Amino acid sequence: MTVTSSASAVSCRVVSRAVIGGVALLLLLPAQSGLLTTRAAAAPASGSPGSGSPGLAAAVPSRAALAKKVSARAWIVADARTGQVLAAHNPHAKLPPASTLKTLFALTALPRVPGTALRKVSKKDLAGVGEGSSVVGVKAGRTYRAADLWRGTFLRSGNDAVHVLAAMNGGWKSTVTQMQSTARALGARDTRVVSADGYDAPGQYSTAYDLALFGRAGLKNKQFAQFAATANARFPDRTRSDGSHLSSYPIQNTNRLLTGANGIGRYRGIAGIKNGYTSNAGNTLIAAAKRGDRTLIVTVLNPQQGNGLTVYREARALLDWGFRAAGHVKPLGTLNQPTD
């Protein structure tokens, strides 16, 4: 089976079928590393921007022009439905993912920890939260509904919420092992999980390609998609024994493309997904947006210019280009394909 790149044909092999979150997947893995290359990503397809009508194709900036606008160490633009990769830069570079790794955590644990589940939080549940972690405000001794903890994970990137959910999922070490298995089943061969919340840890890495796989799989999971697209919610401060709120406070998603905060502006058609930051990883983001019947997914890892908001500006540029280019450029390759 062959995946065609604008630079060359890349042979792929069918490895196995797997079911993740109720979705059956036919796993297409590269026969050798480097499904996509920087050269292929930057080069225009077949000597022109695309294969659509000449007038439309001429209006689509080349991949080389796009690459000049994006400073991230690695990035990718893909069609979420077809899996076609429209453009990419260093898609298989192994980099720290920060909290974008929470997408893999959610894919792994959501089926086992549904929103209706309850947990009375112990001090042990919160003992491993890393110094300087982002937190949503989970308190030992309180009873929480898993749905609130998932909102704390997706909106505030709360490592305290992740630790409690991991305890509900069988424990921290077990969850890390499960995440690694989920990654492999999805065809993500270049992800190594050490800390389930994405907190910096020696030897932990992922890639723009793998993170796009996680985001794409998440969009097919109804609960994941709903949490990832939630801009604002309330988190419990005091709770009853059934997890209902006695008092609560507002929380807002830290994904500025979703909320429009800090002057970024809400992206038209945004479906959210997940952003992240650590001092080691820099700013990272998986974002998806839908226009008409087309949904695009982009990953942006560690922009090298600007400030902490650059990751959103570069994701916007990639999405804008992708919606203009889709159907008018020859795909560089394909993400593994879902099958019924």
XYZ file of C-alpha atoms in Angstrom:
340
model
C 0.000 0.000 0.000
C 1.496 3.345 -0.980
C 1.120 6.850 0.428
C 2.025 9.408 -2.218
C 4.156 12.410 -1.328
C 4.733 15.421 -3.529
C 8.409 14.562 -3.456
C 8.318 10.793 -3.600
C 6.209 7.712 -3.027
C 6.463 6.320 0.488
C 5.709 2.661 1.031
C 3.488 1.827 3.987
C 2.415 -1.416 5.563
C -0.858 -2.374 7.165
C 0.040 -3.381 10.700
C -3.211 -4.228 12.453
C -6.705 -3.212 13.282
C -7.534 -1.701 16.657
C -10.496 -0.166 18.404
C -9.882 3.082 20.305
C -12.791 4.860 21.965
C -15.224 2.839 19.906
C -13.538 3.753 16.600
C -11.985 0.993 14.518
C -8.719 1.975 12.893
C -6.741 0.527 10.045
C -3.183 1.288 11.003
C -0.988 2.546 8.194
C 2.595 2.929 9.299
C 5.582 4.060 7.241
C 7.728 1.180 6.048
C 10.651 3.350 7.096
C 10.928 6.470 9.248
C 10.198 9.832 7.697
C 6.749 9.599 6.158
C 6.950 13.332 5.552
C 10.067 15.398 5.065
C 10.856 19.086 5.366
C 11.769 19.175 1.684
C 8.468 17.616 0.704
C 6.582 19.968 2.984
C 8.117 23.085 1.508
C 7.998 22.097 -2.148
C 4.991 22.992 -4.313
C 3.191 19.937 -5.681
C 3.937 19.062 -9.295
C 5.432 22.470 -9.991
C 2.264 24.375 -9.030
C 0.324 25.118 -5.866
C -2.303 22.541 -6.623
C -4.340 20.345 -8.849
C -7.590 22.335 -8.851
C -8.632 24.858 -11.476
C -5.773 27.143 -12.580
C -7.412 30.288 -11.225
C -8.031 28.849 -7.781
C -4.651 27.133 -7.625
C -2.837 30.346 -8.468
C -4.516 32.053 -5.487
C -3.138 29.515 -2.983
C 0.248 30.530 -1.547
C 2.929 27.898 -1.996
C 4.042 25.683 0.865
C 7.400 27.432 0.752
C 5.668 30.784 1.269
C 3.659 29.321 4.134
C 6.772 27.929 5.792
C 8.295 31.414 5.915
C 5.368 32.608 8.036
C 5.683 29.885 10.665
C 8.619 29.819 13.083
C 7.608 26.704 15.042
C 10.148 23.918 15.319
C 7.568 21.496 13.925
C 4.053 21.766 12.515
C 1.492 19.965 10.387
C -1.782 20.696 8.577
C -4.103 17.760 7.883
C -7.667 17.060 6.831
C -9.386 15.421 9.803
C -11.816 13.404 7.665
C -9.533 12.058 4.948
C -6.283 12.142 6.889
C -4.565 13.901 3.987
C -1.523 15.899 5.085
C -1.563 19.210 3.229
C 1.664 20.687 4.575
C 4.213 19.955 7.287
C 7.590 20.898 8.710
C 9.660 18.442 10.756
C 6.526 16.350 11.414
C 8.477 13.472 12.989
C 10.843 15.571 15.115
C 10.722 14.251 18.692
C 9.914 17.205 20.940
C 8.438 17.713 24.411
C 4.651 18.078 23.987
C 3.690 19.796 27.266
C -0.055 19.629 27.930
C -0.978 18.654 24.394
C -0.153 15.163 25.720
C -3.372 15.433 27.734
C -5.162 14.558 24.483
C -3.614 11.104 24.652
C -4.487 10.927 28.352
C -8.123 11.694 27.541
C -8.266 9.176 24.693
C -6.964 6.567 27.125
C -8.929 7.338 30.280
C -12.247 8.816 29.094
C -13.711 5.419 28.137
C -12.845 4.111 31.618
C -13.718 7.232 33.624
C -17.028 8.601 32.311
C -18.337 11.967 33.428
C -20.797 10.441 35.911
C -18.077 8.724 37.959
C -17.388 10.089 41.477
C -14.186 10.427 43.483
C -13.588 11.607 47.024
C -10.130 13.057 46.611
C -7.375 12.030 48.997
C -4.082 13.743 49.711
C -2.405 10.760 48.062
C -4.265 11.514 44.817
C -2.638 14.947 44.682
C 0.773 14.047 46.085
C 2.533 13.736 42.739
C 1.473 17.045 41.161
C 4.657 18.653 39.861
C 6.021 21.909 41.236
C 4.791 24.893 39.230
C 2.048 22.849 37.544
C -1.075 24.488 36.221
C -3.950 23.549 38.521
C -7.715 24.027 38.541
C -8.129 23.905 42.324
C -8.976 20.321 43.283
C -9.064 19.922 47.068
C -8.480 16.812 49.139
C -11.516 15.681 51.100
C -14.013 16.935 48.495
C -16.084 14.662 46.248
C -15.947 15.458 42.537
C -17.793 14.293 39.481
C -15.440 13.148 36.764
C -17.093 15.566 34.318
C -15.858 18.481 36.447
C -12.378 16.984 36.565
C -12.386 16.551 32.791
C -13.388 20.190 32.359
C -10.566 21.133 34.701
C -8.215 19.095 32.521
C -9.318 20.463 29.158
C -10.039 24.081 30.088
C -7.441 24.900 32.747
C -4.934 22.158 31.932
C -5.140 21.218 35.603
C -2.510 18.667 36.515
C -4.309 18.220 39.828
C -7.410 17.063 37.913
C -5.297 14.711 35.783
C -3.780 13.091 38.857
C -7.210 12.395 40.339
C -8.573 11.043 37.046
C -5.493 8.833 36.715
C -6.173 7.470 40.214
C -9.711 6.671 39.056
C -8.232 4.964 36.004
C -6.125 2.488 37.965
C -3.218 4.622 39.111
C -0.484 6.827 37.669
C 1.907 4.120 36.463
C -0.898 2.046 34.978
C -2.270 5.097 33.151
C 1.139 5.891 31.656
C 1.403 2.300 30.406
C -2.112 2.458 28.982
C -1.329 5.740 27.227
C 1.705 4.197 25.594
C -0.435 1.324 24.331
C -3.075 3.728 23.020
C -0.425 5.708 21.174
C 0.917 2.600 19.486
C -2.567 1.403 18.565
C -3.226 4.748 16.888
C -0.058 4.416 14.839
C 1.851 7.012 16.873
C 5.293 5.465 16.789
C 7.250 8.507 17.948
C 5.594 9.239 21.288
C 7.063 8.222 24.636
C 4.986 8.877 27.741
C 6.643 9.418 31.110
C 4.215 11.803 32.835
C 0.526 11.464 31.973
C -0.166 15.186 32.370
C 2.565 16.314 29.964
C 4.712 17.755 32.768
C 8.340 17.908 31.673
C 10.084 14.600 32.292
C 13.366 13.175 30.956
C 12.798 11.022 27.886
C 9.250 12.224 27.222
C 8.482 13.309 23.681
C 5.992 13.309 20.855
C 5.779 14.725 17.332
C 3.556 17.043 15.332
C 2.417 14.002 13.339
C 1.554 11.904 16.395
C -0.250 14.763 18.127
C -2.343 15.278 15.001
C -3.305 11.596 15.255
C -4.425 12.139 18.854
C -6.416 15.234 18.004
C -8.051 13.530 15.050
C -9.035 10.514 17.143
C -10.378 12.840 19.829
C -12.732 14.541 17.407
C -14.385 11.151 16.844
C -15.083 10.765 20.572
C -18.218 12.712 21.516
C -17.177 13.411 25.114
C -13.655 14.415 24.102
C -14.962 16.741 21.390
C -17.412 18.410 23.779
C -14.811 19.019 26.479
C -12.238 20.232 23.948
C -14.675 22.758 22.469
C -15.867 24.199 25.817
C -14.755 27.793 26.267
C -16.185 28.547 29.723
C -17.521 26.516 32.642
C -17.817 26.548 36.421
C -15.635 24.447 38.708
C -16.813 23.358 42.159
C -15.311 24.979 45.225
C -17.472 23.129 47.764
C -19.382 19.965 46.908
C -22.027 17.622 48.268
C -21.410 13.901 48.687
C -22.846 13.296 45.199
C -20.404 15.754 43.632
C -22.996 18.454 43.024
C -21.869 22.034 43.597
C -22.495 23.903 46.846
C -20.411 26.737 45.472
C -18.320 27.168 42.337
C -16.175 29.615 40.393
C -15.797 30.351 36.679
C -13.018 28.808 34.612
C -12.053 29.739 31.059
C -10.252 27.653 28.475
C -6.630 28.713 28.035
C -6.859 28.054 24.260
C -7.056 31.611 22.895
C -8.251 30.467 19.462
C -11.332 29.141 21.246
C -11.984 32.056 23.613
C -10.525 34.930 21.595
C -8.716 36.173 24.718
C -5.655 38.442 24.740
C -6.579 39.989 21.407
C -6.173 36.732 19.466
C -9.827 36.579 18.441
C -11.949 33.443 18.286
C -11.162 31.488 15.128
C -14.134 30.968 12.846
C -15.335 27.368 13.039
C -12.948 26.485 15.873
C -13.484 23.073 17.459
C -10.835 23.637 20.117
C -8.653 20.703 21.256
C -5.605 21.483 23.477
C -2.774 23.901 24.119
C 0.223 23.579 26.411
C 3.328 25.218 27.788
C 6.381 24.278 29.804
C 9.771 25.946 29.965
C 11.271 22.961 28.157
C 8.572 22.486 25.510
C 7.752 26.111 24.861
C 4.238 26.802 23.629
C 2.442 23.910 21.945
C -1.003 23.555 20.379
C -3.292 21.106 18.631
C -6.206 22.984 17.047
C -9.101 21.979 14.813
C -11.637 24.026 12.896
C -14.581 23.208 10.640
C -15.903 25.105 7.646
C -18.657 23.548 5.600
C -18.032 19.814 5.415
C -14.257 20.133 5.917
C -12.464 19.909 9.255
C -8.764 20.687 9.468
C -6.397 19.860 12.269
C -3.048 21.547 12.917
C -0.238 20.985 15.389
C 2.229 23.750 16.253
C 5.236 22.991 18.450
C 7.450 25.631 20.023
C 7.448 28.813 17.880
C 10.885 30.401 17.806
C 9.735 33.985 17.355
C 7.395 36.373 19.115
C 5.812 35.726 22.518
C 3.488 33.256 24.188
C 0.667 34.185 21.822
C 2.637 33.387 18.661
C 1.534 29.746 18.760
C -2.060 30.912 18.153
C -1.111 33.299 15.378
C 0.868 30.596 13.606
C -1.950 28.064 14.041
C -4.331 30.622 12.552
C -2.025 31.080 9.577
C -1.851 27.317 9.036
C -5.625 26.907 9.265
C -6.233 29.854 6.917
C -3.831 28.379 4.383
C -5.303 24.906 4.788
C -8.854 26.003 4.067
C -7.660 27.838 0.945
C -5.428 25.005 -0.207
C -7.599 21.963 0.493
C -8.645 20.418 -2.791
C -6.077 22.465 -4.705
C -2.773 20.975 -3.526
C -1.454 17.481 -3.860
C -1.313 15.880 -0.379
C 2.121 15.060 0.991
C 0.900 11.858 2.573
C -1.824 10.471 4.816
C -2.461 9.931 8.479
C -3.661 6.437 9.345
C -7.211 5.971 8.069
C -10.352 5.165 10.073
C -12.405 2.225 8.847
C -15.890 1.014 9.728
